[in-house]
XYZ file of C-alpha atoms in Angstrom:
581
model
C 68.065 195.573 -57.674
C 66.785 196.226 -61.551
C 70.145 194.204 -62.947
C 69.561 191.357 -61.228
C 65.995 190.879 -62.547
C 67.439 191.614 -65.815
C 69.502 188.981 -65.211
C 67.203 186.610 -64.100
C 65.245 186.873 -66.894
C 66.909 186.599 -69.280
C 67.475 183.519 -71.538
C 71.123 183.143 -71.239
C 70.813 183.118 -67.225
C 67.921 180.538 -68.295
C 69.805 178.465 -70.094
C 72.553 177.892 -67.292
C 70.499 177.175 -65.087
C 69.012 174.160 -67.174
C 72.458 172.567 -68.094
C 73.874 172.603 -65.059
C 71.309 171.565 -63.305
C 70.906 168.417 -65.670
C 74.839 167.449 -65.536
C 74.973 167.782 -61.751
C 71.932 165.547 -61.289
C 73.647 163.355 -64.232
C 77.191 163.144 -62.205
C 74.885 162.515 -58.534
C 74.009 159.612 -59.673
C 76.912 158.409 -61.252
C 79.037 159.035 -58.530
C 76.801 157.628 -56.355
C 76.424 154.180 -58.608
C 79.989 154.525 -59.293
C 81.443 154.783 -55.541
C 78.936 152.231 -54.459
C 80.010 149.561 -56.889
C 83.502 149.866 -56.170
C 82.802 149.732 -52.442
C 81.610 146.616 -53.106
C 84.416 145.753 -55.443
C 86.615 146.430 -52.980
C 84.722 144.447 -49.860
C 85.055 141.294 -51.771
C 88.450 141.780 -52.370
C 89.420 142.379 -49.038
C 87.594 139.324 -47.928
C 89.647 137.603 -50.707
C 92.850 139.099 -49.418
C 91.778 138.257 -45.072
C 90.591 135.077 -46.352
C 93.948 134.054 -47.695
C 95.809 135.716 -45.062
C 94.097 134.361 -41.774
C 95.008 130.742 -44.020
C 98.926 131.605 -44.135
C 99.145 132.708 -40.615
C 96.978 129.465 -39.455
C 99.595 127.518 -41.943
C 102.463 128.696 -40.281
C 100.922 128.919 -36.330
C 100.814 124.862 -37.577
C 104.167 124.305 -38.531
C 105.581 125.921 -35.178
C 102.909 123.785 -33.329
C 103.860 120.434 -34.793
C 107.364 121.285 -34.178
C 106.957 122.426 -30.711
C 105.520 118.864 -30.589
C 108.230 116.906 -32.378
C 110.500 118.264 -30.302
C 109.024 116.961 -26.707
C 107.870 113.356 -28.768
C 110.579 111.789 -27.607
C 110.040 111.680 -24.304
C 106.731 109.644 -24.827
C 109.156 106.659 -26.433
C 111.965 106.572 -24.161
C 112.247 103.912 -22.326
C 114.385 104.729 -19.791
C 112.792 107.785 -18.504
C 109.812 105.467 -18.392
C 112.311 103.466 -16.030
C 113.158 106.212 -13.967
C 109.587 107.220 -13.418
C 108.409 103.592 -11.995
C 111.400 104.052 -9.790
C 110.652 107.382 -8.398
C 107.578 106.050 -7.778
C 107.872 102.649 -5.749
C 111.134 104.508 -3.655
C 111.050 106.782 -1.176
C 111.601 110.558 -1.438
C 115.530 109.784 -0.333
C 116.496 107.058 -2.131
C 115.158 108.468 -6.195
C 117.215 111.395 -6.491
C 119.862 109.151 -8.790
C 116.765 109.115 -10.588
C 115.321 112.081 -10.478
C 118.118 114.009 -11.290
C 118.369 112.046 -14.829
C 115.309 113.590 -15.702
C 115.915 116.647 -14.811
C 119.743 116.261 -17.544
C 116.617 115.401 -20.246
C 114.388 118.014 -20.015
C 117.126 120.345 -19.664
C 118.436 119.106 -22.832
C 115.292 119.489 -24.183
C 115.147 123.069 -23.645
C 118.989 123.428 -24.626
C 117.644 121.471 -27.779
C 114.535 124.295 -28.804
C 114.370 128.004 -27.255
C 110.429 127.874 -28.083
C 110.246 125.362 -25.024
C 110.632 126.466 -20.854
C 109.054 125.866 -17.939
C 108.584 121.571 -18.307
C 107.204 119.696 -15.752
C 106.444 115.777 -14.733
C 103.981 114.935 -12.245
C 103.273 111.386 -11.338
C 99.356 110.040 -11.651
C 99.380 109.476 -8.242
C 101.238 112.983 -7.016
C 103.802 110.547 -5.442
C 106.418 112.975 -6.824
C 107.133 115.484 -9.333
C 110.344 117.069 -11.080
C 110.669 120.490 -12.968
C 113.560 122.561 -15.057
C 115.317 125.171 -12.846
C 113.771 128.073 -14.803
C 110.137 128.292 -12.977
C 108.791 129.255 -10.089
C 107.356 127.493 -7.664
C 104.937 125.283 -9.078
C 101.406 124.596 -7.160
C 101.082 120.762 -7.615
C 98.001 121.515 -5.916
C 96.147 124.341 -7.178
C 92.794 123.264 -9.873
C 95.079 124.161 -13.189
C 97.654 120.929 -12.458
C 95.219 118.404 -10.675
C 92.798 119.243 -14.072
C 95.502 118.435 -16.998
C 96.616 115.008 -14.457
C 92.956 113.987 -14.619
C 92.089 114.433 -18.625
C 95.951 113.310 -19.396
C 94.927 109.757 -17.339
C 92.082 109.674 -19.897
C 94.133 110.297 -22.691
C 95.431 108.031 -25.090
C 99.403 107.217 -25.199
C 100.324 109.768 -27.966
C 97.330 112.416 -27.344
C 98.203 116.017 -26.827
C 96.281 119.305 -25.572
C 97.417 122.530 -25.666
C 95.605 124.805 -23.194
C 95.844 128.759 -22.098
C 96.297 129.478 -18.747
C 97.847 132.601 -16.929
C 100.722 131.420 -14.779
C 99.864 132.570 -11.273
C 97.041 129.537 -11.894
C 99.696 126.780 -11.390
C 102.752 129.039 -9.698
C 102.807 130.256 -6.214
C 103.365 134.207 -6.452
C 103.235 133.811 -10.419
C 102.265 136.807 -12.777
C 98.702 137.336 -14.561
C 100.712 136.815 -18.111
C 98.908 134.175 -20.267
C 100.889 131.228 -21.708
C 99.578 128.649 -23.919
C 100.633 125.331 -21.914
C 101.356 121.840 -23.981
C 100.644 118.870 -21.990
C 100.574 115.194 -22.213
C 100.962 111.602 -20.851
C 103.432 109.671 -20.580
C 102.199 106.201 -20.549
C 103.882 102.081 -20.078
C 104.618 100.544 -23.370
C 101.412 99.083 -24.042
C 99.594 102.284 -23.252
C 97.756 101.226 -20.818
C 98.743 102.809 -17.710
C 99.470 106.746 -17.408
C 103.165 106.599 -15.724
C 103.166 110.747 -15.326
C 101.770 113.666 -16.790
C 104.129 116.219 -18.698
C 103.397 120.415 -19.146
C 105.304 122.602 -20.940
C 104.854 125.863 -22.125
C 105.485 127.928 -25.464
C 107.559 130.305 -26.216
C 105.242 133.446 -26.269
C 107.273 135.514 -28.675
C 107.412 133.284 -31.624
C 103.481 133.344 -31.937
C 102.983 137.053 -31.187
C 105.672 137.516 -34.170
C 104.222 135.396 -36.715
C 100.931 137.096 -36.433
C 102.318 140.661 -36.401
C 104.348 139.875 -39.605
C 101.450 139.282 -41.747
C 99.678 143.173 -41.042
C 98.999 144.654 -44.126
C 96.429 147.941 -42.946
C 96.925 149.874 -40.053
C 93.779 149.190 -38.864
C 94.057 145.386 -38.185
C 93.658 142.723 -35.488
C 94.954 139.276 -35.289
C 93.367 137.295 -32.650
C 94.028 133.518 -31.242
C 90.968 131.650 -29.891
C 91.387 128.232 -27.797
C 89.985 125.068 -28.615
C 87.168 126.370 -25.647
C 86.429 129.485 -27.513
C 88.351 131.260 -25.162
C 90.706 134.697 -26.597
C 93.638 133.375 -25.448
C 96.097 136.144 -28.149
C 94.793 139.537 -29.139
C 96.541 142.583 -30.135
C 94.602 144.402 -27.290
C 92.601 143.534 -23.717
C 89.358 143.528 -25.626
C 87.933 140.857 -28.820
C 85.532 142.992 -31.225
C 83.158 139.469 -31.232
C 82.735 137.968 -27.245
C 80.159 135.882 -29.112
C 81.344 135.375 -32.414
C 80.062 131.106 -33.136
C 83.779 129.640 -33.991
C 81.918 125.908 -35.308
C 83.156 126.136 -38.796
C 86.867 125.451 -39.316
C 86.699 129.085 -41.698
C 85.010 131.800 -42.876
C 84.973 134.893 -43.267
C 82.400 137.585 -42.474
C 81.433 141.357 -42.257
C 80.035 142.286 -39.106
C 77.661 145.040 -38.411
C 78.794 146.573 -41.289
C 81.949 147.639 -39.666
C 84.924 145.372 -39.994
C 85.289 142.364 -41.709
C 86.411 139.094 -39.626
C 88.081 135.516 -41.175
C 88.666 132.794 -39.022
C 90.904 129.705 -40.164
C 91.607 126.089 -38.086
C 94.639 125.312 -36.319
C 94.955 121.305 -36.767
C 97.986 120.828 -34.730
C 95.708 121.614 -31.664
C 92.043 122.484 -33.045
C 92.697 126.013 -32.015
C 91.377 128.939 -33.895
C 93.424 132.192 -35.536
C 90.833 134.750 -36.982
C 91.842 138.547 -38.622
C 90.072 141.612 -38.590
C 90.364 144.645 -40.237
C 87.888 147.635 -40.134
C 85.670 148.352 -43.139
C 87.224 152.188 -42.379
C 90.571 150.693 -44.516
C 87.920 150.319 -47.657
C 86.537 153.440 -47.151
C 89.976 155.130 -46.860
C 91.089 153.474 -49.834
C 88.264 154.836 -51.926
C 88.869 158.328 -50.737
C 91.248 158.418 -54.152
C 87.810 157.325 -56.663
C 85.608 160.362 -54.273
C 88.094 162.759 -54.984
C 88.700 161.727 -58.335
C 84.540 162.290 -59.364
C 84.696 165.343 -57.364
C 87.240 167.425 -59.720
C 85.245 165.451 -62.579
C 81.913 167.075 -61.657
C 83.892 170.469 -61.116
C 84.984 170.415 -64.227
C 81.949 168.891 -66.160
C 80.217 171.746 -64.336
C 82.768 174.009 -65.854
C 82.371 173.159 -68.891
C 78.651 173.406 -68.780
C 78.027 177.025 -67.842
C 81.276 177.741 -70.239
C 79.110 175.840 -73.137
C 76.127 177.861 -71.838
C 77.471 181.216 -71.435
C 78.424 180.581 -75.269
C 75.298 179.788 -76.316
C 73.406 182.000 -74.620
C 75.794 185.612 -75.093
C 76.641 184.654 -78.051
C 74.612 188.486 -79.468
C 75.932 190.243 -76.516
C 79.684 189.198 -76.468
C 81.501 192.268 -78.287
C 79.298 194.339 -75.853
C 80.293 193.365 -72.539
C 84.066 192.790 -74.155
C 84.156 196.684 -75.069
C 82.215 197.822 -71.278
C 84.551 195.082 -69.915
C 87.582 196.988 -71.867
C 86.513 199.940 -70.675
C 86.241 199.251 -67.186
C 89.898 198.487 -67.111
C 90.995 201.849 -68.743
C 89.007 203.476 -65.944
C 90.854 200.947 -63.917
C 94.438 202.573 -65.005
C 95.137 199.768 -67.410
C 95.774 202.120 -70.146
C 97.615 199.869 -73.146
C 94.200 197.662 -73.447
C 93.737 196.980 -77.031
C 89.875 195.451 -78.176
C 89.390 193.024 -81.437
C 88.248 195.639 -84.586
C 86.999 192.125 -85.965
C 83.982 190.754 -83.651
C 81.435 190.804 -86.536
C 79.266 193.231 -86.553
C 79.844 196.723 -87.635
C 78.623 198.927 -85.411
C 80.623 197.267 -82.598
C 83.544 197.193 -84.581
C 83.633 201.167 -85.112
C 83.158 201.818 -81.443
C 86.107 199.198 -80.675
C 87.960 201.062 -83.292
C 87.151 204.855 -81.905
C 88.048 203.184 -78.466
C 91.242 201.480 -79.183
C 92.527 205.234 -81.142
C 91.769 206.825 -77.540
C 93.403 204.373 -75.857
C 96.351 205.073 -78.333
C 96.671 208.709 -77.645
C 96.951 208.126 -73.996
C 99.477 205.626 -74.567
C 101.477 208.410 -76.374
C 101.181 211.048 -73.901
C 101.785 208.724 -71.090
C 104.617 207.325 -72.779
C 106.308 211.723 -73.192
C 105.259 212.111 -69.208
C 107.762 209.820 -68.888
C 110.047 210.305 -70.977
C 110.728 213.973 -69.308
C 110.463 212.829 -66.172
C 113.523 210.442 -66.957
C 115.405 212.262 -67.821
C 114.668 215.058 -64.722
C 115.977 212.125 -62.965
C 119.079 211.424 -64.734
C 120.067 215.374 -64.393
C 119.704 215.994 -60.497
C 121.567 211.929 -60.452
C 125.016 213.802 -62.620
C 124.163 216.617 -60.381
C 124.478 214.919 -57.166
C 127.368 212.598 -58.468
C 129.730 215.988 -59.609
C 128.524 217.047 -55.641
C 131.039 213.833 -54.701
C 133.770 213.557 -56.401
C 135.538 217.056 -55.477
C 134.881 216.166 -51.622
C 136.951 213.075 -52.334
C 139.571 214.662 -53.884
C 139.773 216.955 -51.925
C 140.359 214.632 -47.991
C 142.808 213.106 -49.626
C 145.219 215.755 -50.930
C 143.912 217.024 -47.093
C 145.750 213.426 -46.156
C 148.526 213.734 -48.634
C 149.679 217.882 -47.680
C 149.631 216.244 -43.964
C 152.368 213.204 -44.719
C 154.622 215.801 -46.736
C 154.882 218.435 -43.695
C 155.476 215.177 -41.480
C 158.167 213.895 -44.208
C 156.779 210.460 -44.478
C 158.225 210.450 -48.001
C 158.071 206.369 -48.715
C 154.105 206.511 -46.966
C 153.709 209.278 -49.861
C 154.557 207.453 -52.628
C 152.244 204.738 -51.510
C 149.167 207.456 -51.216
C 149.873 208.640 -54.573
C 149.963 205.437 -55.552
C 146.600 204.714 -54.238
C 145.719 207.955 -55.317
C 146.155 206.993 -58.941
C 144.455 203.852 -58.634
C 141.281 205.886 -57.135
C 141.617 208.873 -60.383
C 141.791 205.618 -62.568
C 138.778 204.734 -61.313
C 137.058 208.052 -61.106
C 138.219 208.935 -64.210
C 138.395 206.230 -66.904
C 135.434 203.735 -65.468
C 132.934 205.384 -67.745
C 129.599 203.928 -66.477
C 127.385 204.668 -63.898
C 126.908 201.575 -62.388
C 129.686 199.316 -61.599
C 130.399 195.392 -60.504
C 130.976 195.714 -56.293
C 134.030 194.226 -56.297
C 135.564 197.558 -58.759
C 133.802 199.566 -55.683
C 135.368 197.608 -52.890
C 139.244 197.926 -54.980
C 138.374 201.604 -54.456
C 137.683 201.808 -50.622
C 140.112 199.225 -49.987
C 142.537 202.079 -51.855
C 140.663 204.778 -49.761
C 141.335 203.171 -46.373
C 145.162 202.233 -47.420
C 145.160 206.593 -47.396
C 143.350 206.934 -44.611
C 145.444 204.459 -42.386
C 148.674 206.390 -43.156
C 146.680 209.367 -41.497
C 145.898 207.482 -38.956
C 149.027 205.780 -38.281
C 147.233 202.772 -39.563
C 145.226 202.420 -36.427
C 142.231 201.298 -38.134
C 141.612 197.863 -38.386
C 139.150 196.875 -41.788
C 137.711 194.060 -42.603
C 134.532 192.975 -45.143
C 132.459 190.647 -45.104
C 130.542 189.761 -48.800
C 130.119 186.149 -49.943
C 131.579 186.144 -53.937
C 127.998 185.793 -54.647
C 127.722 189.318 -54.214
C 130.999 191.449 -56.246
C 129.129 190.083 -59.341
C 126.228 192.206 -58.814
C 125.903 195.880 -60.108
C 125.873 199.150 -57.869
C 125.790 202.614 -58.798
C 129.815 204.088 -58.662
C 130.694 206.583 -55.545
C 127.742 204.617 -53.136
C 129.989 203.150 -50.608
C 133.343 205.714 -50.328
C 131.011 208.593 -48.726
C 129.445 206.344 -46.016
C 132.862 204.879 -45.513
C 134.805 208.466 -44.927
C 132.012 209.079 -42.413
C 132.388 206.657 -40.386
C 136.660 207.251 -40.545
C 135.316 211.522 -40.071
C 132.917 210.763 -37.787
C 133.045 207.986 -36.194
C 136.955 206.804 -35.887
C 138.348 210.208 -36.274
C 137.742 210.593 -32.223
C 137.745 207.085 -31.018
C 140.536 206.248 -28.093
C 141.914 202.906 -28.570
C 141.457 200.072 -31.449
C 139.627 201.844 -34.008
C 137.869 198.897 -36.371
C 135.280 199.075 -39.471
C 133.519 196.336 -41.107
C 131.581 196.325 -44.254
C 129.135 193.789 -44.760
C 127.441 193.049 -47.845
C 124.138 189.994 -48.653
C 121.017 190.001 -50.553
C 117.708 189.412 -48.981
C 114.453 189.950 -50.681
C 115.499 190.981 -53.657
C 117.376 193.575 -52.612
C 121.568 193.743 -52.445
C 122.027 195.204 -48.631
C 125.508 197.164 -47.278
C 125.839 197.510 -43.356
C 129.221 199.856 -42.832
C 129.664 199.565 -38.810
C 132.605 200.828 -37.009
C 133.108 201.436 -33.112
C 133.574 204.605 -32.744
C 132.322 207.407 -30.759
C 128.565 206.865 -32.341
C 125.792 209.381 -32.377
C 123.455 210.697 -30.290
C 119.719 209.758 -30.022
C 118.647 213.856 -30.699
C 120.886 214.547 -33.567
C 120.475 210.910 -35.141
C 116.442 211.834 -34.861
C 117.992 214.944 -36.481
C 119.815 213.235 -39.486
C 116.843 210.105 -40.091
C 114.078 213.594 -40.738
C 116.662 215.264 -42.795
C 117.328 211.759 -44.978
C 113.736 211.421 -45.565
C 112.678 215.152 -47.026
C 116.143 215.505 -48.861
C 117.659 217.742 -46.799
C 121.716 218.980 -46.939
C 122.254 217.488 -43.772
C 125.360 219.813 -42.084
C 129.218 217.626 -41.856
C 127.173 214.590 -43.659
C 127.041 215.798 -47.046
C 127.707 212.077 -48.245
C 124.638 210.881 -46.889
C 122.522 213.006 -48.278
C 123.823 212.326 -51.454
C 124.217 208.891 -51.284
C 120.764 208.818 -50.014
C 118.931 210.517 -53.027
C 121.021 208.927 -55.894
C 119.537 205.366 -54.407
C 115.996 207.094 -54.285
C 116.493 208.228 -57.378
C 118.175 205.146 -58.955
C 115.849 202.685 -57.473
C 112.670 202.725 -55.810
C 111.378 203.895 -52.660
C 112.480 201.074 -50.565
C 115.882 201.799 -51.090
C 117.856 204.505 -49.904
C 119.819 204.468 -46.040
C 119.304 203.383 -42.806
C 121.044 204.683 -39.791
C 121.473 202.809 -36.113
C 124.190 204.268 -33.495
C 124.416 204.205 -29.560
C 126.302 206.817 -28.515
C 129.966 206.001 -27.048
C 130.013 202.641 -28.655
C 128.790 202.442 -32.535
C 127.177 203.745 -35.550
C 126.328 201.278 -37.648
C 125.352 202.512 -41.617
C 123.098 200.269 -44.176
C 122.183 200.673 -47.818
C 119.743 199.093 -49.427
C 118.870 198.762 -53.097
C 117.671 196.862 -56.352
C 119.330 193.965 -58.212
C 121.390 194.866 -61.027
């Protein structure tokens, strides 16, 4: 408690707080103003962008509608079509067949010429006859929609045309609720005084959908199509965010409820409106970069202020604090630490020199103790290795003696040649650490000798990547394990005798696994072996394992050594792990 009271009353603490509050306040005000200005500028830019985009969509739709209109203009100026309609109006249903066939042929040709036009209907002014293409269902000529269209077309001038939005079921028996764009116009006589018939056809909705969707610039967007009555015709979803919006101007771009931007423009071909809407969250999302930059700048600025404040407020006590920190680290085990002896203050320099002298003396003592410990470990390692080599030679000579008794001279020559190679490795390979490839050559010669003893009954293979072969391991580290596998596992095995040597590098260690399909080790005996290995005791009948485990423990860290897995009567697997060289 006294320590905190002292800190709070210090000039250094007050300077740090003062500078931090000043800079923090300035950054807060600057960030707020900067964010608002950036938001306002980004919003104006988006308004310009969606205004331009809406005009482009309106122009594209206008071209599409005009092309669809022009494709059907020949119906209004076709003299033979008008004559056929007149004849159909005068004649009975049985007599008008030929004229109807001609009209249907022209309808079919129009659909073939333009894939965006389908479902063509022609209705006479007094409903005496009607004609439709084969792609339409059963048209309800008595529906309110059809009668309204015929009535409105009768009042139109010769070259007028109207676009309507309607559901398929409004004029087709059993139709769907799909929204369609209908185009209707009157077919007048030559002087335009009398309406002979009304033509209705449907524009391809897929083209309209593609035109609207290909202009997508943002994830949260909406492109809408509003008909001449202000009714929503097309939308990316079933709802429209502004159902009561005023569509009377020809074009506008506005902000709505501080949540979205809405722009609309007039389509000249049919006096419809196309609207484009984006959520303001898109703009806010783009401003996240500015927000993150501001936060990072604030952190850097505050850190700089604190650093300067600490420097100004703590200049007089820094040297003492440095020495105090060094002593603390020294007490935690960092014995090699040194402090600057030129602090600028004579009293502090004396303390620093005495501390450095003490640290150097302790470092020298630690190095002496470490050198003694390393020498002791090296002596123990050499003693362990000297116990292994006679063990190899004894077993090998026993095998050659058995061959001589049996008179197998060629195999004796082969065994002696293999033994010579083993002696070359043992006597003339002076390094204690050898490449894995050389250790495996030695193992191969050893197994060749043992295979003579077992009438070539040992089937063995190795699974070691090329990368592992170049690493260095302690000399004669694998042979004792292989010898134990043959001697205690495969010797009493009936049937096929198999031995597998695997190697891998995992988590900064090189590991070898020697597995045989021999008689295995019982659970009780396996527990005894593991306990003896852990305590460094001699394992009767398994001298090689104890030696190898001890060598690994002395050469590497505590995580190195031997692990044994076995199932009696099935297999035995010995895994050696050591550090990389």
